[in-house]
PDB file of N, CA, C and O in Angstrom:
ATOM      1  N   UNK A   1      29.907 -49.420  32.934  1.00 94.00           N
ATOM      2  CA  UNK A   1      29.217 -48.182  32.705  1.00 94.00           C
ATOM      3  C   UNK A   1      28.365 -47.916  33.938  1.00 94.00           C
ATOM      4  O   UNK A   1      27.771 -48.835  34.496  1.00 94.00           O
ATOM      5  N   UNK A   2      28.330 -46.673  34.379  1.00 96.00           N
ATOM      6  CA  UNK A   2      27.580 -46.319  35.583  1.00 96.00           C
ATOM      7  C   UNK A   2      26.865 -44.990  35.381  1.00 96.00           C
ATOM      8  O   UNK A   2      27.236 -44.195  34.526  1.00 96.00           O
ATOM      9  N   UNK A   3      25.841 -44.790  36.207  1.00 97.00           N
ATOM     10  CA  UNK A   3      25.097 -43.532  36.197  1.00 97.00           C
ATOM     11  C   UNK A   3      24.840 -43.132  37.644  1.00 97.00           C
ATOM     12  O   UNK A   3      24.548 -43.983  38.486  1.00 97.00           O
ATOM     13  N   UNK A   4      24.953 -41.835  37.941  1.00 97.00           N
ATOM     14  CA  UNK A   4      24.742 -41.383  39.317  1.00 97.00           C
ATOM     15  C   UNK A   4      23.266 -41.377  39.703  1.00 97.00           C
ATOM     16  O   UNK A   4      22.393 -41.131  38.878  1.00 97.00           O
ATOM     17  N   UNK A   5      23.018 -41.654  40.970  1.00 95.00           N
ATOM     18  CA  UNK A   5      21.679 -41.555  41.553  1.00 95.00           C
ATOM     19  C   UNK A   5      21.685 -40.309  42.425  1.00 95.00           C
ATOM     20  O   UNK A   5      22.566 -40.146  43.273  1.00 95.00           O
ATOM     21  N   UNK A   6      20.712 -39.444  42.213  1.00 93.00           N
ATOM     22  CA  UNK A   6      20.673 -38.170  42.931  1.00 93.00           C
ATOM     23  C   UNK A   6      19.462 -38.094  43.852  1.00 93.00           C
ATOM     24  O   UNK A   6      18.401 -38.613  43.543  1.00 93.00           O
ATOM     25  N   UNK A   7      19.646 -37.393  44.964  1.00 89.00           N
ATOM     26  CA  UNK A   7      18.540 -37.193  45.896  1.00 89.00           C
ATOM     27  C   UNK A   7      17.730 -35.976  45.483  1.00 89.00           C
ATOM     28  O   UNK A   7      17.968 -35.371  44.437  1.00 89.00           O
ATOM     29  N   UNK A   8      16.776 -35.594  46.313  1.00 88.00           N
ATOM     30  CA  UNK A   8      15.887 -34.476  45.964  1.00 88.00           C
ATOM     31  C   UNK A   8      16.612 -33.153  45.824  1.00 88.00           C
ATOM     32  O   UNK A   8      16.118 -32.242  45.185  1.00 88.00           O
ATOM     33  N   UNK A   9      17.816 -33.035  46.419  1.00 89.00           N
ATOM     34  CA  UNK A   9      18.602 -31.809  46.307  1.00 89.00           C
ATOM     35  C   UNK A   9      19.591 -31.851  45.150  1.00 89.00           C
ATOM     36  O   UNK A   9      20.368 -30.922  44.965  1.00 89.00           O
ATOM     37  N   UNK A  10      19.592 -32.946  44.398  1.00 90.00           N
ATOM     38  CA  UNK A  10      20.507 -33.076  43.274  1.00 90.00           C
ATOM     39  C   UNK A  10      21.877 -33.593  43.651  1.00 90.00           C
ATOM     40  O   UNK A  10      22.767 -33.672  42.810  1.00 90.00           O
ATOM     41  N   UNK A  11      22.039 -33.972  44.909  1.00 91.00           N
ATOM     42  CA  UNK A  11      23.320 -34.513  45.374  1.00 91.00           C
ATOM     43  C   UNK A  11      23.431 -35.987  44.979  1.00 91.00           C
ATOM     44  O   UNK A  11      22.455 -36.740  45.076  1.00 91.00           O
ATOM     45  N   UNK A  12      24.605 -36.387  44.542  1.00 94.00           N
ATOM     46  CA  UNK A  12      24.829 -37.791  44.208  1.00 94.00           C
ATOM     47  C   UNK A  12      24.899 -38.583  45.502  1.00 94.00           C
ATOM     48  O   UNK A  12      25.693 -38.267  46.390  1.00 94.00           O
ATOM     49  N   UNK A  13      24.043 -39.596  45.616  1.00 91.00           N
ATOM     50  CA  UNK A  13      23.994 -40.403  46.829  1.00 91.00           C
ATOM     51  C   UNK A  13      24.335 -41.868  46.563  1.00 91.00           C
ATOM     52  O   UNK A  13      24.531 -42.640  47.500  1.00 91.00           O
ATOM     53  N   UNK A  14      24.396 -42.245  45.311  1.00 94.00           N
ATOM     54  CA  UNK A  14      24.710 -43.628  44.951  1.00 94.00           C
ATOM     55  C   UNK A  14      24.974 -43.681  43.448  1.00 94.00           C
ATOM     56  O   UNK A  14      24.941 -42.652  42.768  1.00 94.00           O
ATOM     57  N   UNK A  15      25.227 -44.876  42.967  1.00 96.00           N
ATOM     58  CA  UNK A  15      25.386 -45.084  41.527  1.00 96.00           C
ATOM     59  C   UNK A  15      24.853 -46.470  41.186  1.00 96.00           C
ATOM     60  O   UNK A  15      24.828 -47.363  42.026  1.00 96.00           O
ATOM     61  N   UNK A  16      24.408 -46.600  39.956  1.00 97.00           N
ATOM     62  CA  UNK A  16      23.981 -47.892  39.432  1.00 97.00           C
ATOM     63  C   UNK A  16      24.929 -48.205  38.278  1.00 97.00           C
ATOM     64  O   UNK A  16      25.203 -47.345  37.445  1.00 97.00           O
ATOM     65  N   UNK A  17      25.436 -49.436  38.270  1.00 96.00           N
ATOM     66  CA  UNK A  17      26.354 -49.776  37.197  1.00 96.00           C
ATOM     67  C   UNK A  17      25.971 -51.088  36.538  1.00 96.00           C
ATOM     68  O   UNK A  17      25.207 -51.878  37.088  1.00 96.00           O
ATOM     69  N   UNK A  18      26.500 -51.273  35.347  1.00 95.00           N
ATOM     70  CA  UNK A  18      26.383 -52.541  34.638  1.00 95.00           C
ATOM     71  C   UNK A  18      27.780 -52.936  34.204  1.00 95.00           C
ATOM     72  O   UNK A  18      28.634 -52.088  33.969  1.00 95.00           O
ATOM     73  N   UNK A  19      28.000 -54.228  34.118  1.00 94.00           N
ATOM     74  CA  UNK A  19      29.292 -54.737  33.669  1.00 94.00           C
ATOM     75  C   UNK A  19      29.039 -55.828  32.642  1.00 94.00           C
ATOM     76  O   UNK A  19      28.103 -56.614  32.774  1.00 94.00           O
ATOM     77  N   UNK A  20      29.863 -55.846  31.633  1.00 94.00           N
ATOM     78  CA  UNK A  20      29.766 -56.860  30.586  1.00 94.00           C
ATOM     79  C   UNK A  20      31.161 -57.393  30.310  1.00 94.00           C
ATOM     80  O   UNK A  20      32.164 -56.745  30.616  1.00 94.00           O
ATOM     81  N   UNK A  21      31.217 -58.549  29.730  1.00 94.00           N
ATOM     82  CA  UNK A  21      32.495 -59.140  29.349  1.00 94.00           C
ATOM     83  C   UNK A  21      33.040 -58.370  28.148  1.00 94.00           C
ATOM     84  O   UNK A  21      32.385 -58.316  27.091  1.00 94.00           O
ATOM     85  N   UNK A  22      34.210 -57.784  28.301  1.00 90.00           N
ATOM     86  CA  UNK A  22      34.767 -56.924  27.254  1.00 90.00           C
ATOM     87  C   UNK A  22      35.010 -57.667  25.948  1.00 90.00           C
ATOM     88  O   UNK A  22      34.934 -57.071  24.875  1.00 90.00           O
ATOM     89  N   UNK A  23      35.278 -58.942  26.028  1.00 92.00           N
ATOM     90  CA  UNK A  23      35.543 -59.710  24.817  1.00 92.00           C
ATOM     91  C   UNK A  23      34.297 -60.173  24.095  1.00 92.00           C
ATOM     92  O   UNK A  23      34.371 -60.700  22.987  1.00 92.00           O
ATOM     93  N   UNK A  24      33.145 -60.003  24.717  1.00 93.00           N
ATOM     94  CA  UNK A  24      31.903 -60.506  24.127  1.00 93.00           C
ATOM     95  C   UNK A  24      30.952 -59.412  23.647  1.00 93.00           C
ATOM     96  O   UNK A  24      29.910 -59.712  23.066  1.00 93.00           O
ATOM     97  N   UNK A  25      31.281 -58.180  23.909  1.00 92.00           N
ATOM     98  CA  UNK A  25      30.389 -57.089  23.498  1.00 92.00           C
ATOM     99  C   UNK A  25      31.219 -55.855  23.189  1.00 92.00           C
ATOM    100  O   UNK A  25      32.324 -55.691  23.694  1.00 92.00           O
ATOM    101  N   UNK A  26      30.680 -54.994  22.387  1.00 93.00           N
ATOM    102  CA  UNK A  26      31.382 -53.767  22.022  1.00 93.00           C
ATOM    103  C   UNK A  26      30.833 -52.592  22.822  1.00 93.00           C
ATOM    104  O   UNK A  26      29.713 -52.642  23.334  1.00 93.00           O
ATOM    105  N   UNK A  27      31.617 -51.550  22.903  1.00 92.00           N
ATOM    106  CA  UNK A  27      31.168 -50.331  23.570  1.00 92.00           C
ATOM    107  C   UNK A  27      29.923 -49.798  22.881  1.00 92.00           C
ATOM    108  O   UNK A  27      28.977 -49.360  23.537  1.00 92.00           O
ATOM    109  N   UNK A  28      29.911 -49.873  21.567  1.00 94.00           N
ATOM    110  CA  UNK A  28      28.762 -49.381  20.819  1.00 94.00           C
ATOM    111  C   UNK A  28      27.483 -50.139  21.183  1.00 94.00           C
ATOM    112  O   UNK A  28      26.418 -49.542  21.349  1.00 94.00           O
ATOM    113  N   UNK A  29      27.583 -51.465  21.318  1.00 95.00           N
ATOM    114  CA  UNK A  29      26.378 -52.231  21.641  1.00 95.00           C
ATOM    115  C   UNK A  29      25.925 -51.975  23.077  1.00 95.00           C
ATOM    116  O   UNK A  29      24.721 -51.957  23.356  1.00 95.00           O
ATOM    117  N   UNK A  30      26.865 -51.740  23.982  1.00 93.00           N
ATOM    118  CA  UNK A  30      26.488 -51.398  25.352  1.00 93.00           C
ATOM    119  C   UNK A  30      25.752 -50.067  25.359  1.00 93.00           C
ATOM    120  O   UNK A  30      24.698 -49.934  25.986  1.00 93.00           O
ATOM    121  N   UNK A  31      26.297 -49.094  24.659  1.00 94.00           N
ATOM    122  CA  UNK A  31      25.630 -47.785  24.579  1.00 94.00           C
ATOM    123  C   UNK A  31      24.246 -47.894  23.947  1.00 94.00           C
ATOM    124  O   UNK A  31      23.286 -47.297  24.416  1.00 94.00           O
ATOM    125  N   UNK A  32      24.142 -48.656  22.903  1.00 96.00           N
ATOM    126  CA  UNK A  32      22.884 -48.772  22.170  1.00 96.00           C
ATOM    127  C   UNK A  32      21.849 -49.617  22.918  1.00 96.00           C
ATOM    128  O   UNK A  32      20.679 -49.235  23.014  1.00 96.00           O
ATOM    129  N   UNK A  33      22.277 -50.761  23.468  1.00 95.00           N
ATOM    130  CA  UNK A  33      21.332 -51.731  24.021  1.00 95.00           C
ATOM    131  C   UNK A  33      21.126 -51.631  25.528  1.00 95.00           C
ATOM    132  O   UNK A  33      20.043 -51.947  26.020  1.00 95.00           O
ATOM    133  N   UNK A  34      22.141 -51.225  26.264  1.00 96.00           N
ATOM    134  CA  UNK A  34      22.052 -51.246  27.719  1.00 96.00           C
ATOM    135  C   UNK A  34      21.941 -49.870  28.364  1.00 96.00           C
ATOM    136  O   UNK A  34      21.250 -49.719  29.369  1.00 96.00           O
ATOM    137  N   UNK A  35      22.617 -48.888  27.808  1.00 96.00           N
ATOM    138  CA  UNK A  35      22.592 -47.554  28.407  1.00 96.00           C
ATOM    139  C   UNK A  35      21.179 -46.993  28.558  1.00 96.00           C
ATOM    140  O   UNK A  35      20.856 -46.456  29.624  1.00 96.00           O
ATOM    141  N   UNK A  36      20.300 -47.114  27.570  1.00 97.00           N
ATOM    142  CA  UNK A  36      18.934 -46.589  27.768  1.00 97.00           C
ATOM    143  C   UNK A  36      18.223 -47.227  28.965  1.00 97.00           C
ATOM    144  O   UNK A  36      17.521 -46.545  29.713  1.00 97.00           O
ATOM    145  N   UNK A  37      18.417 -48.518  29.175  1.00 97.00           N
ATOM    146  CA  UNK A  37      17.801 -49.201  30.320  1.00 97.00           C
ATOM    147  C   UNK A  37      18.416 -48.736  31.635  1.00 97.00           C
ATOM    148  O   UNK A  37      17.708 -48.547  32.631  1.00 97.00           O
ATOM    149  N   UNK A  38      19.731 -48.561  31.635  1.00 97.00           N
ATOM    150  CA  UNK A  38      20.415 -48.066  32.831  1.00 97.00           C
ATOM    151  C   UNK A  38      19.898 -46.684  33.200  1.00 97.00           C
ATOM    152  O   UNK A  38      19.537 -46.432  34.355  1.00 97.00           O
ATOM    153  N   UNK A  39      19.821 -45.794  32.240  1.00 97.00           N
ATOM    154  CA  UNK A  39      19.352 -44.432  32.514  1.00 97.00           C
ATOM    155  C   UNK A  39      17.887 -44.403  32.933  1.00 97.00           C
ATOM    156  O   UNK A  39      17.506 -43.612  33.807  1.00 97.00           O
ATOM    157  N   UNK A  40      17.068 -45.271  32.358  1.00 98.00           N
ATOM    158  CA  UNK A  40      15.657 -45.338  32.749  1.00 98.00           C
ATOM    159  C   UNK A  40      15.521 -45.830  34.184  1.00 98.00           C
ATOM    160  O   UNK A  40      14.704 -45.325  34.956  1.00 98.00           O
ATOM    161  N   UNK A  41      16.335 -46.801  34.556  1.00 97.00           N
ATOM    162  CA  UNK A  41      16.314 -47.320  35.923  1.00 97.00           C
ATOM    163  C   UNK A  41      16.729 -46.246  36.909  1.00 97.00           C
ATOM    164  O   UNK A  41      16.080 -46.038  37.945  1.00 97.00           O
ATOM    165  N   UNK A  42      17.797 -45.530  36.595  1.00 97.00           N
ATOM    166  CA  UNK A  42      18.265 -44.453  37.471  1.00 97.00           C
ATOM    167  C   UNK A  42      17.205 -43.355  37.573  1.00 97.00           C
ATOM    168  O   UNK A  42      16.980 -42.813  38.661  1.00 97.00           O
ATOM    169  N   UNK A  43      16.543 -43.050  36.490  1.00 96.00           N
ATOM    170  CA  UNK A  43      15.490 -42.024  36.529  1.00 96.00           C
ATOM    171  C   UNK A  43      14.365 -42.428  37.477  1.00 96.00           C
ATOM    172  O   UNK A  43      13.836 -41.592  38.214  1.00 96.00           O
ATOM    173  N   UNK A  44      14.009 -43.722  37.487  1.00 96.00           N
ATOM    174  CA  UNK A  44      12.956 -44.186  38.406  1.00 96.00           C
ATOM    175  C   UNK A  44      13.416 -44.109  39.856  1.00 96.00           C
ATOM    176  O   UNK A  44      12.647 -43.739  40.742  1.00 96.00           O
ATOM    177  N   UNK A  45      14.670 -44.460  40.093  1.00 95.00           N
ATOM    178  CA  UNK A  45      15.204 -44.356  41.464  1.00 95.00           C
ATOM    179  C   UNK A  45      15.241 -42.895  41.899  1.00 95.00           C
ATOM    180  O   UNK A  45      14.842 -42.563  43.017  1.00 95.00           O
ATOM    181  N   UNK A  46      15.737 -42.016  41.027  1.00 94.00           N
ATOM    182  CA  UNK A  46      15.767 -40.579  41.328  1.00 94.00           C
ATOM    183  C   UNK A  46      14.362 -40.080  41.685  1.00 94.00           C
ATOM    184  O   UNK A  46      14.185 -39.324  42.647  1.00 94.00           O
ATOM    185  N   UNK A  47      13.371 -40.494  40.915  1.00 93.00           N
ATOM    186  CA  UNK A  47      11.987 -40.054  41.163  1.00 93.00           C
ATOM    187  C   UNK A  47      11.517 -40.526  42.532  1.00 93.00           C
ATOM    188  O   UNK A  47      10.875 -39.773  43.274  1.00 93.00           O
ATOM    189  N   UNK A  48      11.839 -41.755  42.889  1.00 92.00           N
ATOM    190  CA  UNK A  48      11.475 -42.267  44.216  1.00 92.00           C
ATOM    191  C   UNK A  48      12.148 -41.454  45.317  1.00 92.00           C
ATOM    192  O   UNK A  48      11.533 -41.143  46.333  1.00 92.00           O
ATOM    193  N   UNK A  49      13.402 -41.113  45.118  1.00 89.00           N
ATOM    194  CA  UNK A  49      14.132 -40.357  46.139  1.00 89.00           C
ATOM    195  C   UNK A  49      13.601 -38.938  46.279  1.00 89.00           C
ATOM    196  O   UNK A  49      13.696 -38.339  47.350  1.00 89.00           O
ATOM    197  N   UNK A  50      13.039 -38.386  45.208  1.00 88.00           N
ATOM    198  CA  UNK A  50      12.483 -37.035  45.290  1.00 88.00           C
ATOM    199  C   UNK A  50      11.220 -36.988  46.146  1.00 88.00           C
ATOM    200  O   UNK A  50      10.906 -35.956  46.724  1.00 88.00           O
ATOM    201  N   UNK A  51      10.486 -38.098  46.223  1.00 87.00           N
ATOM    202  CA  UNK A  51       9.235 -38.064  46.979  1.00 87.00           C
ATOM    203  C   UNK A  51       9.356 -38.644  48.381  1.00 87.00           C
ATOM    204  O   UNK A  51       8.434 -38.545  49.170  1.00 87.00           O
ATOM    205  N   UNK A  52      10.484 -39.236  48.704  1.00 81.00           N
ATOM    206  CA  UNK A  52      10.674 -39.773  50.047  1.00 81.00           C
ATOM    207  C   UNK A  52      11.487 -38.799  50.879  1.00 81.00           C
ATOM    208  O   UNK A  52      12.192 -37.948  50.354  1.00 81.00           O
ATOM    209  N   UNK A  53      11.405 -38.945  52.170  1.00 64.00           N
ATOM    210  CA  UNK A  53      12.200 -38.109  53.055  1.00 64.00           C
ATOM    211  C   UNK A  53      13.656 -38.528  53.013  1.00 64.00           C
ATOM    212  O   UNK A  53      13.995 -39.593  52.502  1.00 64.00           O
ATOM    213  N   UNK A  54      14.509 -37.706  53.560  1.00 65.00           N
ATOM    214  CA  UNK A  54      15.924 -38.048  53.569  1.00 65.00           C
ATOM    215  C   UNK A  54      16.167 -39.294  54.411  1.00 65.00           C
ATOM    216  O   UNK A  54      15.478 -39.546  55.397  1.00 65.00           O
ATOM    217  N   UNK A  55      17.143 -40.080  54.014  1.00 64.00           N
ATOM    218  CA  UNK A  55      17.499 -41.282  54.763  1.00 64.00           C
ATOM    219  C   UNK A  55      18.110 -40.883  56.097  1.00 64.00           C
ATOM    220  O   UNK A  55      18.768 -39.852  56.215  1.00 64.00           O
ATOM    221  N   UNK A  56      17.857 -41.704  57.082  1.00 67.00           N
ATOM    222  CA  UNK A  56      18.447 -41.465  58.395  1.00 67.00           C
ATOM    223  C   UNK A  56      19.400 -42.593  58.701  1.00 67.00           C
ATOM    224  O   UNK A  56      19.122 -43.754  58.404  1.00 67.00           O
ATOM    225  N   UNK A  57      20.490 -42.254  59.337  1.00 65.00           N
ATOM    226  CA  UNK A  57      21.488 -43.259  59.694  1.00 65.00           C
ATOM    227  C   UNK A  57      20.960 -44.139  60.829  1.00 65.00           C
ATOM    228  O   UNK A  57      20.156 -43.702  61.653  1.00 65.00           O
ATOM    229  N   UNK A  58      21.418 -45.368  60.861  1.00 67.00           N
ATOM    230  CA  UNK A  58      21.052 -46.269  61.952  1.00 67.00           C
ATOM    231  C   UNK A  58      21.733 -45.800  63.228  1.00 67.00           C
ATOM    232  O   UNK A  58      22.835 -45.245  63.205  1.00 67.00           O
ATOM    233  N   UNK A  59      21.067 -46.011  64.352  1.00 71.00           N
ATOM    234  CA  UNK A  59      21.670 -45.679  65.645  1.00 71.00           C
ATOM    235  C   UNK A  59      22.891 -46.586  65.834  1.00 71.00           C
ATOM    236  O   UNK A  59      22.836 -47.783  65.531  1.00 71.00           O
ATOM    237  N   UNK A  60      24.003 -46.051  66.291  1.00 77.00           N
ATOM    238  CA  UNK A  60      25.234 -46.836  66.431  1.00 77.00           C
ATOM    239  C   UNK A  60      25.005 -48.115  67.260  1.00 77.00           C
ATOM    240  O   UNK A  60      24.414 -48.067  68.330  1.00 77.00           O
ATOM    241  N   UNK A  61      25.429 -49.227  66.678  1.00 72.00           N
ATOM    242  CA  UNK A  61      25.373 -50.492  67.383  1.00 72.00           C
ATOM    243  C   UNK A  61      24.018 -51.171  67.448  1.00 72.00           C
ATOM    244  O   UNK A  61      23.881 -52.250  68.002  1.00 72.00           O
ATOM    245  N   UNK A  62      22.982 -50.570  66.843  1.00 67.00           N
ATOM    246  CA  UNK A  62      21.647 -51.161  66.974  1.00 67.00           C
ATOM    247  C   UNK A  62      21.141 -51.792  65.684  1.00 67.00           C
ATOM    248  O   UNK A  62      20.297 -52.671  65.729  1.00 67.00           O
ATOM    249  N   UNK A  63      21.607 -51.307  64.563  1.00 63.00           N
ATOM    250  CA  UNK A  63      21.084 -51.788  63.292  1.00 63.00           C
ATOM    251  C   UNK A  63      19.680 -51.299  63.011  1.00 63.00           C
ATOM    252  O   UNK A  63      19.025 -51.762  62.097  1.00 63.00           O
ATOM    253  N   UNK A  64      19.187 -50.373  63.818  1.00 61.00           N
ATOM    254  CA  UNK A  64      17.855 -49.801  63.602  1.00 61.00           C
ATOM    255  C   UNK A  64      17.976 -48.305  63.383  1.00 61.00           C
ATOM    256  O   UNK A  64      18.961 -47.681  63.799  1.00 61.00           O
ATOM    257  N   UNK A  65      16.964 -47.757  62.789  1.00 55.00           N
ATOM    258  CA  UNK A  65      16.967 -46.313  62.548  1.00 55.00           C
ATOM    259  C   UNK A  65      16.648 -45.554  63.814  1.00 55.00           C
ATOM    260  O   UNK A  65      15.946 -46.039  64.691  1.00 55.00           O
ATOM    261  N   UNK A  66      17.145 -44.357  63.877  1.00 52.00           N
ATOM    262  CA  UNK A  66      16.877 -43.480  65.033  1.00 52.00           C
ATOM    263  C   UNK A  66      15.500 -42.928  64.989  1.00 52.00           C
ATOM    264  O   UNK A  66      14.901 -42.722  64.019  1.00 52.00           O
TER     265      UNK A  66
END
C-alpha cells in the first residue's frame, strides 16, 4: 500500500509505502491498522514540503548542491 507525497504545488514528488506478508495479514487489517498511520505520516511530510523551498539538484559530479 502506498500514498503519494506532494510538494507545495500539489505535484507528486515521492511516495511512502508499507509492505506486509500477504499470508499473515488481511487487506482489511492493513486498511484498518496501518493505513491511518501511513496517511498521517504522508500528511506530515507534505506539510514539511509546503514550508520548505524547492529541492535543488546536486551539481553534476560533485555530490553537493548548487
